[in-house]
Coordinates of C-alpha atoms in Angstrom, one line a residue:
X146 CA 127.7 175.5 28.4
X147 CA 126.8 172.2 29.9
X148 CA 123.9 169.8 29.4
X149 CA 121.5 169.1 32.4
X150 CA 123.4 165.8 32.5
X151 CA 126.9 167.3 32.7
X152 CA 125.7 170.1 35.0
X153 CA 124.2 167.6 37.2
X154 CA 127.4 165.8 37.5
X155 CA 129.9 168.8 38.2
X156 CA 127.1 169.7 40.8
X157 CA 126.8 166.5 42.5
X158 CA 123.1 166.4 42.4
X159 CA 120.6 164.7 40.5
X160 CA 118.9 165.7 36.8
X161 CA 115.5 165.2 38.7
X162 CA 116.3 167.7 41.4
X163 CA 117.5 170.3 38.7
X164 CA 114.3 169.9 36.9
X165 CA 112.7 170.7 40.4
X166 CA 114.6 173.6 41.2
X167 CA 113.8 175.1 37.6
X168 CA 110.1 174.3 38.0
X169 CA 110.1 176.1 41.4
X170 CA 112.3 179.1 40.4
X171 CA 115.0 178.4 42.4
X172 CA 117.7 177.6 39.5
X173 CA 116.7 178.3 35.8
X174 CA 118.8 177.2 33.1
X175 CA 121.1 179.4 31.6
X176 CA 119.5 178.7 28.3
X177 CA 116.6 176.2 26.7
X178 CA 116.6 175.1 23.1
X179 CA 113.3 176.2 21.7
X180 CA 113.3 173.3 19.4
X181 CA 114.5 170.6 21.8
X182 CA 113.5 171.8 25.0
X183 CA 116.9 170.7 26.2
X184 CA 118.3 172.6 29.3
X185 CA 121.8 174.3 29.4
X186 CA 123.8 175.5 32.4
X187 CA 127.0 177.5 32.8
X188 CA 129.9 177.0 35.3
X189 CA 129.0 180.2 36.9
X190 CA 125.7 178.9 37.8
X191 CA 127.6 176.2 40.0
X192 CA 128.0 179.0 42.8
X193 CA 124.1 179.5 43.0
X194 CA 123.3 175.8 43.1
X195 CA 125.9 175.2 45.9
X196 CA 124.2 177.8 47.8
X197 CA 120.7 176.2 47.3
X198 CA 122.2 172.9 48.4
X199 CA 124.1 174.2 51.6
X200 CA 120.8 176.1 52.8
X201 CA 118.7 173.2 52.0
X202 CA 121.1 170.8 54.1
X203 CA 120.7 173.7 56.9
X204 CA 117.0 172.9 57.1
X205 CA 115.6 175.7 55.3
X206 CA 112.5 175.5 53.5
X207 CA 112.8 176.0 49.4
X208 CA 111.1 179.4 50.0
X209 CA 113.5 180.5 52.5
X210 CA 116.2 179.4 50.3
X211 CA 115.0 181.2 47.3
X212 CA 114.6 184.4 49.5
X213 CA 118.2 184.1 50.7
X214 CA 119.8 183.5 47.5
X215 CA 117.5 186.2 45.7
X216 CA 118.9 188.3 48.4
X217 CA 115.4 189.1 49.7
X218 CA 116.6 188.3 53.4
X219 CA 118.9 191.0 54.8
X220 CA 122.5 190.1 56.2
X221 CA 121.3 190.4 59.7
X222 CA 118.3 188.4 59.3
X223 CA 120.1 185.9 57.4
X224 CA 122.6 185.8 60.5
X225 CA 119.5 185.5 62.9
X226 CA 118.4 182.5 60.8
X227 CA 121.6 181.0 60.7
X228 CA 122.0 181.3 64.4
X229 CA 118.7 179.9 65.0
X230 CA 119.5 176.6 63.1
X231 CA 122.7 176.2 64.4
X232 CA 121.1 175.9 67.9
X233 CA 118.5 173.6 66.9
X234 CA 121.0 171.5 65.2
X235 CA 123.3 171.7 68.4
X236 CA 120.1 170.7 70.3
X237 CA 119.1 167.7 67.9
X238 CA 122.8 166.6 68.3
X239 CA 122.8 166.7 72.2
X240 CA 119.4 164.8 72.0
X241 CA 121.0 162.2 69.6
X242 CA 124.2 161.6 71.7
X243 CA 122.1 161.1 74.9
X244 CA 119.6 158.6 72.9
X245 CA 122.8 156.9 71.8
X246 CA 123.9 156.6 75.5
X247 CA 120.9 155.1 76.6
X248 CA 120.8 152.4 73.8
X249 CA 124.5 151.6 74.6
X250 CA 123.4 151.2 78.2
X251 CA 120.4 148.9 76.9
X252 CA 122.7 147.0 75.0
X253 CA 125.1 146.2 77.9
X254 CA 122.1 145.1 79.9
X255 CA 120.9 142.8 77.4
X256 CA 124.6 141.5 76.8
X257 CA 124.9 140.7 80.4
X258 CA 121.2 138.9 81.2
X259 CA 121.9 135.5 82.6
X260 CA 125.3 136.1 83.8
X261 CA 125.1 139.4 85.7
X262 CA 127.5 139.2 88.7
X263 CA 125.5 139.8 92.1
X264 CA 128.2 139.3 94.6
X265 CA 128.9 143.0 95.1
X266 CA 125.3 143.6 96.4
X267 CA 125.1 144.0 100.2
X268 CA 122.2 144.4 102.5
X269 CA 122.5 147.2 104.9
X270 CA 120.5 149.9 107.2
X271 CA 120.7 153.5 106.3
X272 CA 120.9 155.6 109.4
X273 CA 118.8 159.3 109.1
X274 CA 120.6 161.7 107.1
X275 CA 120.3 165.4 107.3
X276 CA 120.4 167.0 103.9
X277 CA 119.5 170.4 102.1
X278 CA 117.6 169.9 98.8
X279 CA 115.6 171.3 96.0
X280 CA 112.9 169.5 94.2
X281 CA 111.2 169.5 90.9
X282 CA 109.3 167.1 88.5
X283 CA 110.3 165.3 85.9
X284 CA 107.9 163.4 83.1
X285 CA 108.9 160.2 84.0
X286 CA 111.8 158.0 85.4
X287 CA 113.3 157.7 82.1
X288 CA 116.9 158.7 81.9
X289 CA 116.2 161.4 79.2
X290 CA 113.7 162.9 81.7
X291 CA 115.8 162.9 84.8
X292 CA 118.9 164.0 83.5
X293 CA 117.8 167.2 82.2
X294 CA 115.9 168.0 85.8
X295 CA 118.5 166.9 88.4
X296 CA 121.7 168.3 86.9
X297 CA 120.4 171.9 86.9
X298 CA 118.6 171.2 90.2
X299 CA 122.3 170.4 91.7
X300 CA 123.7 173.5 90.2
X301 CA 121.1 175.8 91.6
X302 CA 121.3 174.0 95.2
X303 CA 125.2 174.8 95.2
X304 CA 124.5 178.5 94.4
X305 CA 122.0 178.5 97.1
X306 CA 124.4 177.0 99.9
X307 CA 127.1 179.1 99.0
X308 CA 125.0 182.3 99.3
X309 CA 123.7 180.8 102.8
X310 CA 127.4 180.3 103.9
X311 CA 126.6 176.5 104.3
X312 CA 129.2 173.9 103.3
X313 CA 128.2 170.2 102.5
X314 CA 129.3 167.7 104.9
X315 CA 128.7 164.6 103.0
X316 CA 127.9 163.5 99.5
X317 CA 125.1 164.2 97.2
X318 CA 121.8 161.8 97.6
X319 CA 119.4 161.8 94.9
X320 CA 116.1 160.2 95.5
X321 CA 112.8 160.0 94.0
X322 CA 109.2 159.7 94.8
X323 CA 105.9 159.3 92.6
X324 CA 104.8 162.9 91.8
X325 CA 101.4 164.0 93.5
X326 CA 99.8 164.7 90.6
X327 CA 100.2 161.4 89.0
X328 CA 100.5 160.4 85.3
X329 CA 103.6 158.8 85.6
X330 CA 105.6 162.0 86.7
X331 CA 108.3 161.9 89.3
X332 CA 109.4 164.1 92.0
X333 CA 113.0 164.6 91.6
X334 CA 114.9 165.4 95.0
X335 CA 118.6 166.8 94.5
X336 CA 120.1 166.7 98.0
X337 CA 123.3 166.9 99.6
X338 CA 124.4 166.2 103.5
X339 CA 124.8 169.4 105.6
X340 CA 125.0 170.2 109.2
X341 CA 122.4 172.9 109.5
X342 CA 119.4 173.8 111.4
X343 CA 115.8 172.4 109.9
X344 CA 114.5 175.1 107.4
X345 CA 112.3 175.7 104.5
X346 CA 112.9 178.8 102.2
X347 CA 115.0 178.9 99.1
X348 CA 116.1 175.4 99.9
X349 CA 114.7 172.7 102.5
X350 CA 116.9 171.4 105.2
X351 CA 115.3 168.2 106.2
X352 CA 115.9 164.5 108.2
X353 CA 116.2 162.1 105.2
X354 CA 114.6 159.1 107.1
X355 CA 116.4 156.2 107.6
X356 CA 116.1 152.7 105.8
X357 CA 115.9 149.5 107.8
X358 CA 116.9 147.2 105.1
X359 CA 118.3 148.6 101.8
X360 CA 120.1 146.5 99.2
X361 CA 122.9 148.1 97.9
X362 CA 125.2 148.4 95.1
X363 CA 128.3 150.4 93.7
X364 CA 128.0 151.8 90.0
X365 CA 131.4 153.2 88.6
X366 CA 130.8 155.5 85.8
X367 CA 128.5 158.1 84.4
X368 CA 124.8 157.8 85.7
X369 CA 123.9 157.9 81.9
X370 CA 125.0 154.4 82.1
X371 CA 123.5 153.3 85.2
X372 CA 120.9 150.7 84.0
X373 CA 123.1 147.5 84.0
X374 CA 123.9 147.9 87.8
X375 CA 120.5 149.1 88.7
X376 CA 119.2 145.7 86.9
X377 CA 121.9 143.5 88.7
X378 CA 120.4 145.1 91.8
X379 CA 116.9 144.2 90.7
X380 CA 118.0 140.7 89.6
X381 CA 119.7 140.1 93.3
X382 CA 116.3 141.4 95.1
X383 CA 114.1 139.0 93.3
X384 CA 116.6 136.1 93.5
X385 CA 117.1 136.3 97.4
X386 CA 113.4 136.9 98.3
X387 CA 113.1 140.7 99.0
X388 CA 110.6 143.0 97.5
X389 CA 111.5 146.8 96.4
X390 CA 109.7 149.4 98.7
X391 CA 110.7 152.6 96.8
X392 CA 113.0 154.1 94.4
X393 CA 116.4 153.6 95.0
X394 CA 118.5 156.7 96.4
X395 CA 121.8 157.5 94.6
X396 CA 124.6 158.4 96.9
X397 CA 127.3 160.3 95.2
X398 CA 130.6 159.0 96.9
X399 CA 132.9 160.5 94.4
X400 CA 132.2 163.1 91.7
X401 CA 135.2 164.1 90.0
X402 CA 135.0 166.3 86.6
X403 CA 135.0 163.4 84.4
X404 CA 131.8 161.7 84.7
X405 CA 133.0 158.4 83.6
X406 CA 135.1 158.3 87.0
X407 CA 132.1 159.1 89.4
X408 CA 131.3 156.5 91.9
X409 CA 127.8 156.3 93.0
X410 CA 126.1 153.6 95.4
X411 CA 122.4 152.7 94.6
X412 CA 120.5 152.2 97.9
X413 CA 117.0 150.2 97.2
X414 CA 114.9 150.0 100.4
X415 CA 113.8 146.5 100.5
X416 CA 111.7 144.0 102.9
X417 CA 111.1 140.2 102.5
X418 CA 108.8 139.0 100.3

């Protein structure tokens, strides 16, 4: 047998944790000396300890852990619990990854403050464009709110166009407006250039208005990393006596499978300040 200290070392847990597991009934010592009160464990108990730690690290409550290791949970129920926990962890990992991308984009924007190149900004007019589009609402203009909305919109739009026998004739055009319900919500428009009659139905075909003046810049890379390019454009607009009159349009010039190779033109409508 092992003393509680030896067992803790072999199990890579703390003595305090073993005492807690004893108190809650998760893992009792194999023997308690009636005179001294010292706890003793056997090597065979490491198997139960390992299961307790693994299930706890998966996020199960101590009561759930006890039910599982005491075999009060059937095999099918356990598989369901594990699948659910796996899905929760995958969702958390994806969200953490997305937050990390945005932190890196903010960091690049901060690092480039004071020496942002603005020579690539061009003022031009944009003609009216016929597009097919789907629209949905996002909680805000923050990337973590826009991304989960616009991606599925484009997937559904291309499915609708294929079913209608319509082939896009130009690039995708994403544009944004303040949502009618207010509260900072954004109307997200996922559109693509088409040559088709105007219509309302499963999707809309409409003529996107022209822009008399647009300050434009080309962003290379995933739209998750667009912040430095967008802020370069904002610095140029402010420094050259213009003011913005709406959200920038995003023209998807090149969209290969690798999002890091995307090429997107930002078109910010402007007027003289």
